[in-house]
Coordinates of C-alpha atoms in Angstrom, one line a residue:
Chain A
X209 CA -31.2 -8.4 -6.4
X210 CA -27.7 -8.0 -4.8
X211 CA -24.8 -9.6 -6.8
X212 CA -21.7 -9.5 -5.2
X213 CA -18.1 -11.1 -6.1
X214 CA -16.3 -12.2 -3.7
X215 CA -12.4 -13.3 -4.4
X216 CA -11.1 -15.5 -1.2
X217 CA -7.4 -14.0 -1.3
X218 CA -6.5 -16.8 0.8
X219 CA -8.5 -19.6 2.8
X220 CA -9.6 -17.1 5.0
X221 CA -9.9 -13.5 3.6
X222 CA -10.6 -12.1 1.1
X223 CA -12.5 -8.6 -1.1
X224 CA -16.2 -8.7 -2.2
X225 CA -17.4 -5.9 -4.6
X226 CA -21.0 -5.7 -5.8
X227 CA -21.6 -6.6 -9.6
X228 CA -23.9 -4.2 -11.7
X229 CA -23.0 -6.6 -15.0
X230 CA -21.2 -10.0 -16.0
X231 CA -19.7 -9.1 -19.2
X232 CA -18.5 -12.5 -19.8
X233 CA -17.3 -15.1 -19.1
X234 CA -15.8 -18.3 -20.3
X235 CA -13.7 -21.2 -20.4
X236 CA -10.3 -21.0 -22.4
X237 CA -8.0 -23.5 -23.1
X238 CA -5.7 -22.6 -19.9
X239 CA -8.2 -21.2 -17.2
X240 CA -11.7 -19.6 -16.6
X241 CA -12.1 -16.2 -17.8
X242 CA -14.4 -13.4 -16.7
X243 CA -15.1 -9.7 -17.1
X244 CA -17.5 -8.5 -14.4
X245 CA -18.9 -5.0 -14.0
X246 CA -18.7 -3.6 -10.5
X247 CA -19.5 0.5 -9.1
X248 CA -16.5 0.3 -6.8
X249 CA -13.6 -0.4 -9.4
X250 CA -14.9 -0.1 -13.1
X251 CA -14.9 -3.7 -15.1
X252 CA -12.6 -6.4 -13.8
X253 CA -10.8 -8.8 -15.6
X254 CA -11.0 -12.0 -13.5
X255 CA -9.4 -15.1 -14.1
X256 CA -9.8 -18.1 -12.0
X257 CA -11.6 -16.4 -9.6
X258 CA -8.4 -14.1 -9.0
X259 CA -8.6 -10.1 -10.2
X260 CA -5.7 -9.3 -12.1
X261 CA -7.1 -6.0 -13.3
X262 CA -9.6 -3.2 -12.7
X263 CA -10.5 -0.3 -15.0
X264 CA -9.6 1.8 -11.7
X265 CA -6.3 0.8 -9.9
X266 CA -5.1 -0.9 -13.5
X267 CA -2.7 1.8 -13.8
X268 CA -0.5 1.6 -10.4
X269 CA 0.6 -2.6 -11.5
X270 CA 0.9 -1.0 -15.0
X271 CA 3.3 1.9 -14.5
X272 CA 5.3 0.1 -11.9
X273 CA 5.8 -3.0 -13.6
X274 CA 6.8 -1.1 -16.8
X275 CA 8.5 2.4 -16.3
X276 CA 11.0 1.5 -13.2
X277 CA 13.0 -1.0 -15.6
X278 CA 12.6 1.2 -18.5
X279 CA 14.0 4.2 -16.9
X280 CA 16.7 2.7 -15.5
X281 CA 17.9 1.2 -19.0
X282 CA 19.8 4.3 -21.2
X283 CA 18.5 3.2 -24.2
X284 CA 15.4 0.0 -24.2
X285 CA 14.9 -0.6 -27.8
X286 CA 13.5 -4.2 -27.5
X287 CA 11.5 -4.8 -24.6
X288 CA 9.8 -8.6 -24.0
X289 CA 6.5 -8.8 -21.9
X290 CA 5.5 -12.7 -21.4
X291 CA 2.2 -12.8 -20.1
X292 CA 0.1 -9.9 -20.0
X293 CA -2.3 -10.4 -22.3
X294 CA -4.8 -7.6 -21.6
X295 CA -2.3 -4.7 -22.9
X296 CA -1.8 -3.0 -19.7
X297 CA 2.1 -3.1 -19.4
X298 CA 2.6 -2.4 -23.3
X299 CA 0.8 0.8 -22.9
X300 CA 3.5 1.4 -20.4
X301 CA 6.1 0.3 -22.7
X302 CA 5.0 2.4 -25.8
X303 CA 5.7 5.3 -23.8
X304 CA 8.9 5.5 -24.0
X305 CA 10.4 7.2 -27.7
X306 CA 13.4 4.4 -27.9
X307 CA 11.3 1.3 -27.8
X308 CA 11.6 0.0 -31.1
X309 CA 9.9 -3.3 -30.9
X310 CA 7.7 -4.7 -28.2
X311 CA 6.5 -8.3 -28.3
X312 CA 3.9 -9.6 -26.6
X313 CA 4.4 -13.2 -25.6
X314 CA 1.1 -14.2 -24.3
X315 CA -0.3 -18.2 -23.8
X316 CA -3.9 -17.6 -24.2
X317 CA -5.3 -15.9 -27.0
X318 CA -8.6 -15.1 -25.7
X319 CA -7.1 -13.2 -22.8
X320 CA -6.0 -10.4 -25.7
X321 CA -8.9 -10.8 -27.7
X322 CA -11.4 -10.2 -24.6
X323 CA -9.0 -7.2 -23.6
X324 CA -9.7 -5.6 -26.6
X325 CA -13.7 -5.9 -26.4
X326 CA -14.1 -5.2 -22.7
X327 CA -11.5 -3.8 -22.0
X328 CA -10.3 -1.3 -24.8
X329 CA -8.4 1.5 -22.3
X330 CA -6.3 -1.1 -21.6
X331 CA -5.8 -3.0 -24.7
X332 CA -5.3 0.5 -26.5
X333 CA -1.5 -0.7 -27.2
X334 CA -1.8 -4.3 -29.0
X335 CA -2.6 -2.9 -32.5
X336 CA 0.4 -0.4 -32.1
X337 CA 2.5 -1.0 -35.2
X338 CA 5.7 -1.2 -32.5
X339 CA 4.1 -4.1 -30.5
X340 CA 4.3 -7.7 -32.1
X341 CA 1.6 -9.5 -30.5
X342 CA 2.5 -13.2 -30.6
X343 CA 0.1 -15.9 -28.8
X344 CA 2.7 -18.7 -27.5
X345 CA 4.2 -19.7 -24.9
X346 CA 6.3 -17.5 -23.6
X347 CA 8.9 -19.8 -21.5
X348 CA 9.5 -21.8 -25.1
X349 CA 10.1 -17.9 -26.6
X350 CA 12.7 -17.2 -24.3
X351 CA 14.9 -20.2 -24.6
X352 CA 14.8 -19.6 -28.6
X353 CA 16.6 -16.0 -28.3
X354 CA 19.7 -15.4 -27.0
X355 CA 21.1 -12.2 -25.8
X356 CA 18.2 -10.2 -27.8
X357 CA 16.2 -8.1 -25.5
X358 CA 16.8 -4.9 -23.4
X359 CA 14.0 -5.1 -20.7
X360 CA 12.3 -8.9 -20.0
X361 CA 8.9 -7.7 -17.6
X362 CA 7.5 -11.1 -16.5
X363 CA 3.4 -9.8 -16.3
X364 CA 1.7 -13.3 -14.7
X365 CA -0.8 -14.6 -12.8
X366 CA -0.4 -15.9 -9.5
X367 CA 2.2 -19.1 -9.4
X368 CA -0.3 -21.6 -9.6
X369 CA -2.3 -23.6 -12.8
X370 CA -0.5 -21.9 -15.9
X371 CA 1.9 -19.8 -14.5
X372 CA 4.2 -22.0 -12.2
X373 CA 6.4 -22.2 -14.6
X374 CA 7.2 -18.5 -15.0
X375 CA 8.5 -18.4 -10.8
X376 CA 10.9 -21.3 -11.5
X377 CA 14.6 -20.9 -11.6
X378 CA 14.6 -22.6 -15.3
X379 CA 13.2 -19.5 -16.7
X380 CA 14.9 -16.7 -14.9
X381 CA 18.4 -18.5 -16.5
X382 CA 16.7 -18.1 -19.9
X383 CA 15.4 -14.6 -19.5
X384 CA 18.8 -14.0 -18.6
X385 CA 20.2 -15.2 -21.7
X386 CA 17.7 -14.0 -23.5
X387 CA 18.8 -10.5 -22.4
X388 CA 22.0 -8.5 -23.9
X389 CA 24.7 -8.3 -21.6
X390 CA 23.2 -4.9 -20.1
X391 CA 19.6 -6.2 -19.9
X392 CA 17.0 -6.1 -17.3
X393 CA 14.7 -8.2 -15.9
X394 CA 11.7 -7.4 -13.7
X395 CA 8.7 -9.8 -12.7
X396 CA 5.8 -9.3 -9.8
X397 CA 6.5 -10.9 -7.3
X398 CA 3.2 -10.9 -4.9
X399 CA 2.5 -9.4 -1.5
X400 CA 4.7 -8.8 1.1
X401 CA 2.3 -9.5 3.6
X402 CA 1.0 -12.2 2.1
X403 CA 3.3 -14.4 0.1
X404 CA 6.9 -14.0 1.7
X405 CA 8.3 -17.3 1.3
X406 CA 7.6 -16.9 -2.3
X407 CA 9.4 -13.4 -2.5
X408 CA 12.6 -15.1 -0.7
X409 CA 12.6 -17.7 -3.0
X410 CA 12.4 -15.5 -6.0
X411 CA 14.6 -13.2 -4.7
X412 CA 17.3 -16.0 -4.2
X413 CA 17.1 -17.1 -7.0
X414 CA 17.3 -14.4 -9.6
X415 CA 20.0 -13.2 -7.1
X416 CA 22.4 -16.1 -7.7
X417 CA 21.7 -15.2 -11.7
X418 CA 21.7 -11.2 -11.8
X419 CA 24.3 -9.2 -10.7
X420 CA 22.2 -6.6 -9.0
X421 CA 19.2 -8.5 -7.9
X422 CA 16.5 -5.9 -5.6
X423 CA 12.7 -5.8 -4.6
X424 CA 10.2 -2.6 -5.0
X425 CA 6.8 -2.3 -3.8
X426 CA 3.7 0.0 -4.3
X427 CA 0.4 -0.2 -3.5
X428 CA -2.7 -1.7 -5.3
X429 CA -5.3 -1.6 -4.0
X430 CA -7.4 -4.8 -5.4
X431 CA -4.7 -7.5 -5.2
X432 CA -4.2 -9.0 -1.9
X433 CA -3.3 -6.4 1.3
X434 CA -2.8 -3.9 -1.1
X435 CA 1.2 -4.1 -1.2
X436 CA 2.7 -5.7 -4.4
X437 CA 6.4 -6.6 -4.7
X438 CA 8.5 -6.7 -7.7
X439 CA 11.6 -8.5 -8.3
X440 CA 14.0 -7.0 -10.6
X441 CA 17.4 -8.6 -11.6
X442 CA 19.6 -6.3 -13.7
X443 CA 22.8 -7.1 -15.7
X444 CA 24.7 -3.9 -15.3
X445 CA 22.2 -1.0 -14.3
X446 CA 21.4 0.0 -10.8
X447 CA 17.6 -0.5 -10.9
X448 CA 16.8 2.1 -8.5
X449 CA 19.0 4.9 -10.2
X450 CA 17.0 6.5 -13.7
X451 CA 19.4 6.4 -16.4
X452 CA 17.8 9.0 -18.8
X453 CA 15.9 11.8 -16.5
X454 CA 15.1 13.6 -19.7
X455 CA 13.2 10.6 -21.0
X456 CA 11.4 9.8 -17.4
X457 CA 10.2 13.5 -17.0
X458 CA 8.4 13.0 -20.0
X459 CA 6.1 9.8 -19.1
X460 CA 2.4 10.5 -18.5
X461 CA 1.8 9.0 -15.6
X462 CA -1.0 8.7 -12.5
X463 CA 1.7 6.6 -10.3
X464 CA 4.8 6.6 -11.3
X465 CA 7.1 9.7 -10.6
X466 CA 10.9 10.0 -10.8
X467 CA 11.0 10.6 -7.1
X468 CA 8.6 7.5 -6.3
X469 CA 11.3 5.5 -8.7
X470 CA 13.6 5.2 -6.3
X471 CA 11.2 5.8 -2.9
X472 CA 9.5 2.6 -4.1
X473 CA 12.8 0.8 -3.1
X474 CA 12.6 1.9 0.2
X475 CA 11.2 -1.0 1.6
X476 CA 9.1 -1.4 5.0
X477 CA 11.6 -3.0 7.7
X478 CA 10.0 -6.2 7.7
X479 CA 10.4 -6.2 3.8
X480 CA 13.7 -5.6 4.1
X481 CA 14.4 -8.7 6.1
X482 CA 13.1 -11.1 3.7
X483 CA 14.7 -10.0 0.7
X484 CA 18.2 -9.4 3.0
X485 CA 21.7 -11.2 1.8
Chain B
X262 CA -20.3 -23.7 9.7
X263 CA -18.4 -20.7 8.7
X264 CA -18.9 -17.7 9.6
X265 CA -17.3 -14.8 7.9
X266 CA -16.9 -11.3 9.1
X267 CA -17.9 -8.4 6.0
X268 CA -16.4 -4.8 6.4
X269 CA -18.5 -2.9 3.9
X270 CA -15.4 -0.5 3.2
X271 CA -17.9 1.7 0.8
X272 CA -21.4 1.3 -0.3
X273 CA -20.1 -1.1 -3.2
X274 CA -16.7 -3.1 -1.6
X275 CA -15.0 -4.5 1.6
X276 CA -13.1 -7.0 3.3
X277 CA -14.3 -10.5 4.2
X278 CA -12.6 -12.9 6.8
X279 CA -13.2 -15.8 8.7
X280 CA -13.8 -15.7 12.2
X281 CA -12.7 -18.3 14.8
X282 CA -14.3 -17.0 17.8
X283 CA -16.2 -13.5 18.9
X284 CA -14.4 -12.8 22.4
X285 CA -16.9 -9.4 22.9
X286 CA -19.6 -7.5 22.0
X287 CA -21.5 -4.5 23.5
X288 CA -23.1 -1.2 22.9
X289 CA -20.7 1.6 24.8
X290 CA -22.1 5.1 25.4
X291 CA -20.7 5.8 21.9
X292 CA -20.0 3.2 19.2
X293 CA -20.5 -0.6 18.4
X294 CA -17.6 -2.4 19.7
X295 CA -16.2 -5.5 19.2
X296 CA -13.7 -7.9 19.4
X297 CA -13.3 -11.1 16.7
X298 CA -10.9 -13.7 16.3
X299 CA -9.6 -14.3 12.6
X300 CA -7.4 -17.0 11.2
X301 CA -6.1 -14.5 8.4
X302 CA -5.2 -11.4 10.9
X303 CA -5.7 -12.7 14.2
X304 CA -7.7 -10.7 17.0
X305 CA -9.9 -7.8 15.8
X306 CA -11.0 -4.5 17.2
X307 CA -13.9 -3.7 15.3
X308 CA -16.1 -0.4 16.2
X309 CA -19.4 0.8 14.3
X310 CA -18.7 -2.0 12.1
X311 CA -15.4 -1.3 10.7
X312 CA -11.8 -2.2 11.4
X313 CA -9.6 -0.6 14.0
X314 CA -6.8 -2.9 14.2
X315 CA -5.5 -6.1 13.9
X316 CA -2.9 -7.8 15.4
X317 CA -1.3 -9.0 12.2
X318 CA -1.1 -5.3 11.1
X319 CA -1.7 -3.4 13.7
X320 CA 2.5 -2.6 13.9
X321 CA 2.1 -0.5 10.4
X322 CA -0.6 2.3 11.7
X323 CA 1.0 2.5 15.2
X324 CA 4.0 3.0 14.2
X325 CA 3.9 5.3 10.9
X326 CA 1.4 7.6 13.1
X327 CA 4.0 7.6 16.1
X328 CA 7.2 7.6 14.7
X329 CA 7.4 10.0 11.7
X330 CA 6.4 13.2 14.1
X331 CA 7.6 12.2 17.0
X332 CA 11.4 11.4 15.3
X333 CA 11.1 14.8 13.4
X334 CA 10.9 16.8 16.4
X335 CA 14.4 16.9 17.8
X336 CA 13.1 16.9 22.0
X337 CA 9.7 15.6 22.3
X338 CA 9.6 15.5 25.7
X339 CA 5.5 16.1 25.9
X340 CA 2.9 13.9 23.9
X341 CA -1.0 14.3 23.5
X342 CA -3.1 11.3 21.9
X343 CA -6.5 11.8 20.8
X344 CA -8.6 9.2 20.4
X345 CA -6.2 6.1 20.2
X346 CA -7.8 4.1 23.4
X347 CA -6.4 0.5 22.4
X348 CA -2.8 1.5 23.4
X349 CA -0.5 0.6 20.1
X350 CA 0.4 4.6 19.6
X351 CA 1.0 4.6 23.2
X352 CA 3.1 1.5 23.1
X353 CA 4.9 3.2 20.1
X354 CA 5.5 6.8 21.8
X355 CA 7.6 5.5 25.0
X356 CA 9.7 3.7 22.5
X357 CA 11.3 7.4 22.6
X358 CA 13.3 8.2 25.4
X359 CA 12.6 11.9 25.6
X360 CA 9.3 11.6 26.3
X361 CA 8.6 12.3 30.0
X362 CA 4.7 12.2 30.2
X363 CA 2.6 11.2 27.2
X364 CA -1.6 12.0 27.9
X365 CA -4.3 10.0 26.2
X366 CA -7.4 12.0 25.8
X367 CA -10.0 8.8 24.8
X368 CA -13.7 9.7 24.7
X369 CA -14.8 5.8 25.5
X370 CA -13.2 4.1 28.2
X371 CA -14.7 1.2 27.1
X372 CA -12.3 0.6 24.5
X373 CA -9.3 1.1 27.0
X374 CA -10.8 -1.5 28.7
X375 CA -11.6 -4.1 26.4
X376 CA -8.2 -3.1 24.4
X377 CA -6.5 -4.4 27.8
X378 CA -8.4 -7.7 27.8
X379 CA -8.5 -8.7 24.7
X380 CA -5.7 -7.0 23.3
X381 CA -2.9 -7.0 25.7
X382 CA 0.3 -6.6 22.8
X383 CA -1.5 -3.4 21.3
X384 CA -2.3 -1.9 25.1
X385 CA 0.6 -2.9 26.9
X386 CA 2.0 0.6 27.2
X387 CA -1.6 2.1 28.9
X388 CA 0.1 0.9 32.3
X389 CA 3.4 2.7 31.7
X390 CA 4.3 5.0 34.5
X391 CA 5.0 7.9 31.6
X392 CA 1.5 7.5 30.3
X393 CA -1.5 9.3 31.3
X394 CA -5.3 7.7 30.7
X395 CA -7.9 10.3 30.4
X396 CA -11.4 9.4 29.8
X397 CA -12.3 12.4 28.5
X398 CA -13.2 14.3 25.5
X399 CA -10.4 15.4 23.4
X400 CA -11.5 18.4 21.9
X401 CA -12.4 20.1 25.2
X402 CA -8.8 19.1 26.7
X403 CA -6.9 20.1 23.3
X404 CA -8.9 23.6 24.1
X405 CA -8.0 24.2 27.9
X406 CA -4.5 23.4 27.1
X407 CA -2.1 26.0 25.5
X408 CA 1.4 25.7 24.4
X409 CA 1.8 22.7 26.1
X410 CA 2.6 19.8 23.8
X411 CA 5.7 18.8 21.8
X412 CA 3.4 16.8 19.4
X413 CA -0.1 16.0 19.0
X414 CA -1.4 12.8 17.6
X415 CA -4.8 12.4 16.6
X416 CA -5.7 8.6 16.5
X417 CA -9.3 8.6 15.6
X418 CA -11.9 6.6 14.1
X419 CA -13.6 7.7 10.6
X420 CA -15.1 11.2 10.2
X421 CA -18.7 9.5 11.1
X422 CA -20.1 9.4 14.4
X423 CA -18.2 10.5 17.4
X424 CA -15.0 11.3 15.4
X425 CA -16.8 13.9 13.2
X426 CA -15.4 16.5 15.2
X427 CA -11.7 15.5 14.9
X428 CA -12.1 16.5 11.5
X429 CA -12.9 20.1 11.8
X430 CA -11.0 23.4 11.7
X431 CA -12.0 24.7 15.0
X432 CA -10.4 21.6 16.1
X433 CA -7.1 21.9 14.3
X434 CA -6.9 25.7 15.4
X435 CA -7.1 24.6 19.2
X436 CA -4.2 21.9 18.7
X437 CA -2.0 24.5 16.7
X438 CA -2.5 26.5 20.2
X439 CA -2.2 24.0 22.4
X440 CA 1.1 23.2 20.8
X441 CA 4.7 24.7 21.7
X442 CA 6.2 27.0 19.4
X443 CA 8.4 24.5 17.8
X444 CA 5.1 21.5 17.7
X445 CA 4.2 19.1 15.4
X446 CA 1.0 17.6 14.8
X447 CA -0.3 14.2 12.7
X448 CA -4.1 13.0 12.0
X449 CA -4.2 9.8 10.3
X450 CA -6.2 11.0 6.9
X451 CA -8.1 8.4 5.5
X452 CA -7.3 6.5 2.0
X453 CA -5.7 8.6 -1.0
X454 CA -8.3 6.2 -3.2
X455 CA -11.3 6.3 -1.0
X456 CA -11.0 9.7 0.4
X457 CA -9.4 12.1 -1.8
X458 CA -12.2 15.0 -0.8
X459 CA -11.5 14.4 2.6
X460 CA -7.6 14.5 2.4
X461 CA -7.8 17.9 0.2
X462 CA -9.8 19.5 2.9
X463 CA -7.9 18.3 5.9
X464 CA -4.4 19.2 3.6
X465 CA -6.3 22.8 3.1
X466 CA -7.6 23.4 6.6
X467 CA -3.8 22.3 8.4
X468 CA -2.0 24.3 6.3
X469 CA -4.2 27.4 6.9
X470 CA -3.0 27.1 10.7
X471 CA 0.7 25.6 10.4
X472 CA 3.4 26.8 8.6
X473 CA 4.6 23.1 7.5
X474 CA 2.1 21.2 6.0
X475 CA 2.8 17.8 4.6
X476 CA 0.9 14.2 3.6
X477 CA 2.7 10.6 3.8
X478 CA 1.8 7.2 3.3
X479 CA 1.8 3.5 4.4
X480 CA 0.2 0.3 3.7
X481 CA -2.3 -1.4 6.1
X482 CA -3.7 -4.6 4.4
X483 CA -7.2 -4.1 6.8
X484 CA -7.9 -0.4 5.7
X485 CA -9.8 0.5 2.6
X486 CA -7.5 0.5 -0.5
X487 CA -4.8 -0.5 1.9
X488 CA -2.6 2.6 1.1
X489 CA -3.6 4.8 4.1
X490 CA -2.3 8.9 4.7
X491 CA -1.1 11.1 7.2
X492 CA -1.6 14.4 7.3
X493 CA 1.1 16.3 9.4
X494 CA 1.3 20.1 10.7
X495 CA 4.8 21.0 11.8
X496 CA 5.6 24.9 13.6
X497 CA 8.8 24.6 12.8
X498 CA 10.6 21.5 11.6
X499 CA 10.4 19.6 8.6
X500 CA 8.4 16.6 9.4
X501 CA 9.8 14.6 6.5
X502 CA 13.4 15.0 8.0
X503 CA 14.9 13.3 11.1
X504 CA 15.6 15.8 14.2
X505 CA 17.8 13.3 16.2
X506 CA 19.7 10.1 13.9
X507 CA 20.8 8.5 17.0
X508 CA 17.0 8.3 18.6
X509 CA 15.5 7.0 15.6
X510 CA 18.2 4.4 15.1
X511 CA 17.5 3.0 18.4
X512 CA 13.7 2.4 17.5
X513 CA 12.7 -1.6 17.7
X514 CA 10.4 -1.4 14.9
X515 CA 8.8 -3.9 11.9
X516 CA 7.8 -1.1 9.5
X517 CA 9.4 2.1 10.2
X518 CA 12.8 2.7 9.5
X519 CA 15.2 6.1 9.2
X520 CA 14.9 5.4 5.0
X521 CA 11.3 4.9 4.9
X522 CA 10.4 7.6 7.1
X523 CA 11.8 10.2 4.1
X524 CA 10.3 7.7 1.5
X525 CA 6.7 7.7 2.5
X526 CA 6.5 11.7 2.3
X527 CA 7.3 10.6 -1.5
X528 CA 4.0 10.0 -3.1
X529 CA 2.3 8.2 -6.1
X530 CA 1.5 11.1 -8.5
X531 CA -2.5 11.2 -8.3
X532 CA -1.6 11.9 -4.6
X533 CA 0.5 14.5 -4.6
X534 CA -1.9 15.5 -7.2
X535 CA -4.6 16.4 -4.0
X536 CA -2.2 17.9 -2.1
X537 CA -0.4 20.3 -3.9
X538 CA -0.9 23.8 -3.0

């Protein structure tokens, strides 16, 4: 028998990949949880029906979400991820010699704990002695601290059930407060091709917060067309520009390269005109 | 009742979407070919089961396979295009005012036909007074020709079927001939994470024959992975540079621009990974 899943991207579209094992799945206190097997992309971690990450592609959201706002901070010591649960972007973070202290602000607790089982390469970070793993709410964490972390990386689900509130203006003034005066900020922001209203919105809004507010894009290949966007707002350093080459040459990376840093700025013309002044 | 459309991209993933109508079918000499209407990427040329183009996306392939070669070479007055019977590299080449006369060698004249039924946007340029429509086999006219063309573009479908022989050496060698001293030459190269066997033979066969050698890449939501390459053969010029500013400034485009064309010769590291010498 033939199991295939199929995730309908929008009403009318959408992947399909055959299943050789449901790992598990269940309910959590915030959304429906699942880790499937499948031959083309490794195990999946699904949730609500929506893939957020596969053992295969995993490491292009990963890297980018991670080591552009990194490398273009001189010195990230403190670094905040709210959502990402599964350990993906902390693996990211650990890579870098001046973190100091990572914390993981993630809602649902079962999200991390089902990481680890299935999903170990992944997870491999969340019992580093630098990352604080802390299951709460991570739009409650940022109004409590105040001018505290270098890099805020907003790793969440698409903007609907439990993530609306991490797209909404509310929270991009505390992430800014919650940064030090030369913090950045960097959130995904969806697909170009897909979701630009949302990218315009976000855009204008961490805009009229950030001094340097810009959008980069790179390709994956199991979220919706392939093209992600991420919006990055930045106190004081130019996003695109790597502040310590030294530090960025030394990454291990499958995605990420120095060169494709600041290439992933260069944005397709239609792109361009969304996220335009 | 729905019906739904299924692109089996590999033996164990595609593409789903919902169709609204099916304007054509047939059998032609030499493929399946059809035409669907979608609400996600409007019309469809589908042939052997797989995706050509769209008319959501189409603008990305025609004009990343068009533009990057033809804006590199500083007089391209001369253009061959193999394969590529629906028009949209066509419409994309007399964007260029140097070109004086620009041949398409398609083996099924089917596809020119329904192309200019059903797809009028993509095949508007087949009428142009500049452009040339061969019916005829590509690999016997790149053969009887000799130093004759300023670039060569090779629009094909994938290396199955009739397009099997667009992917050999023998062929390459008669377009490196069939090019002027100073040509270039691009192949659209399948996926960097479907294809990375096929990419590393097509990067080791060009550069066997041209002196410049290069890949880029660009995202096209309908192809498997949706981050597609290009595999480029230059005599002379660097591809990823622009020959003449003022031409490619004067391109009316929606993904191209003078930036991106330097930025998608900048590649994700398990990319440049295949290709390196």
């Amino acid at each position: 028998m033939d199991l295939w899943f199929t995730e309908k991207q929008t009403e009318d579209y959408g992947i399909t990949a055959k299943i050789t094992k449901t790992l598990h799945t269940e309910q959590t206190e915030f959304q429906d949880l699942a880790v499937i097997e499948t031959n083309e992309w490794g195990r999946m971690l699904v949730l609500d029906g929506c893939v957020m990450t596969t053992i295969r592609d995993e490491f292009v959201y990963h890297e980018m979400i991670a080591h552009v706002a990194l490398s273009a901070h001189p010195n990230p010591q403190k670094v905040l991820v709210v959502g990402g649960g599964d350990g993906g972007v902390m693996r990211e973070i650990i890579k870098h010699a001046t973190v100091q202290k990572a914390v993981l602000a993630e809602i649902d607790g079962r999200v991390i704990e089902v990481a680890k089982q299935f999903l170990p390469e992944i997870a491999v970070a969340l019992t580093d002695p630098r990352v604080d793993v802390q299951v709460i709410d991570g739009i409650a964490h940022v109004k409590e601290h105040k001018e505290e972390y270098d890099v805020i990386i907003v790793d969440s689900t698409d903007p609907i059930g439990p993530a609306v509130g991490l797209f909404a203006k509310e929270f991009y003034q505390s992430i800014y407060e919650a940064l030090k005066p030369d913090g950045i900020f960097v959130a995904q922001s969806e697909s170009p091709f897909m979701h630009s209203e949302l990218i315009q919105r976000v855009q204008n809004d961490v805009s009229d917060l950030f001094p340097i507010t810009k959008l980069y894009v790179a390709s994956i290949p199991t979220y919706p067309s392939g093209l992600w966007s991420f919006t990055i707002g930045s106190k004081r350093y130019d996003p695109a520009q790597i502040a310590d080459e030294k530090r960025a040459d030394g990454l291990s990376t499958r995605y990420y390269t120095k060169a494709l840093h600041q290439a992933a700025f260069v944005l397709p013309a239609f792109v361009k005109e969304l996220v335009k002044a």
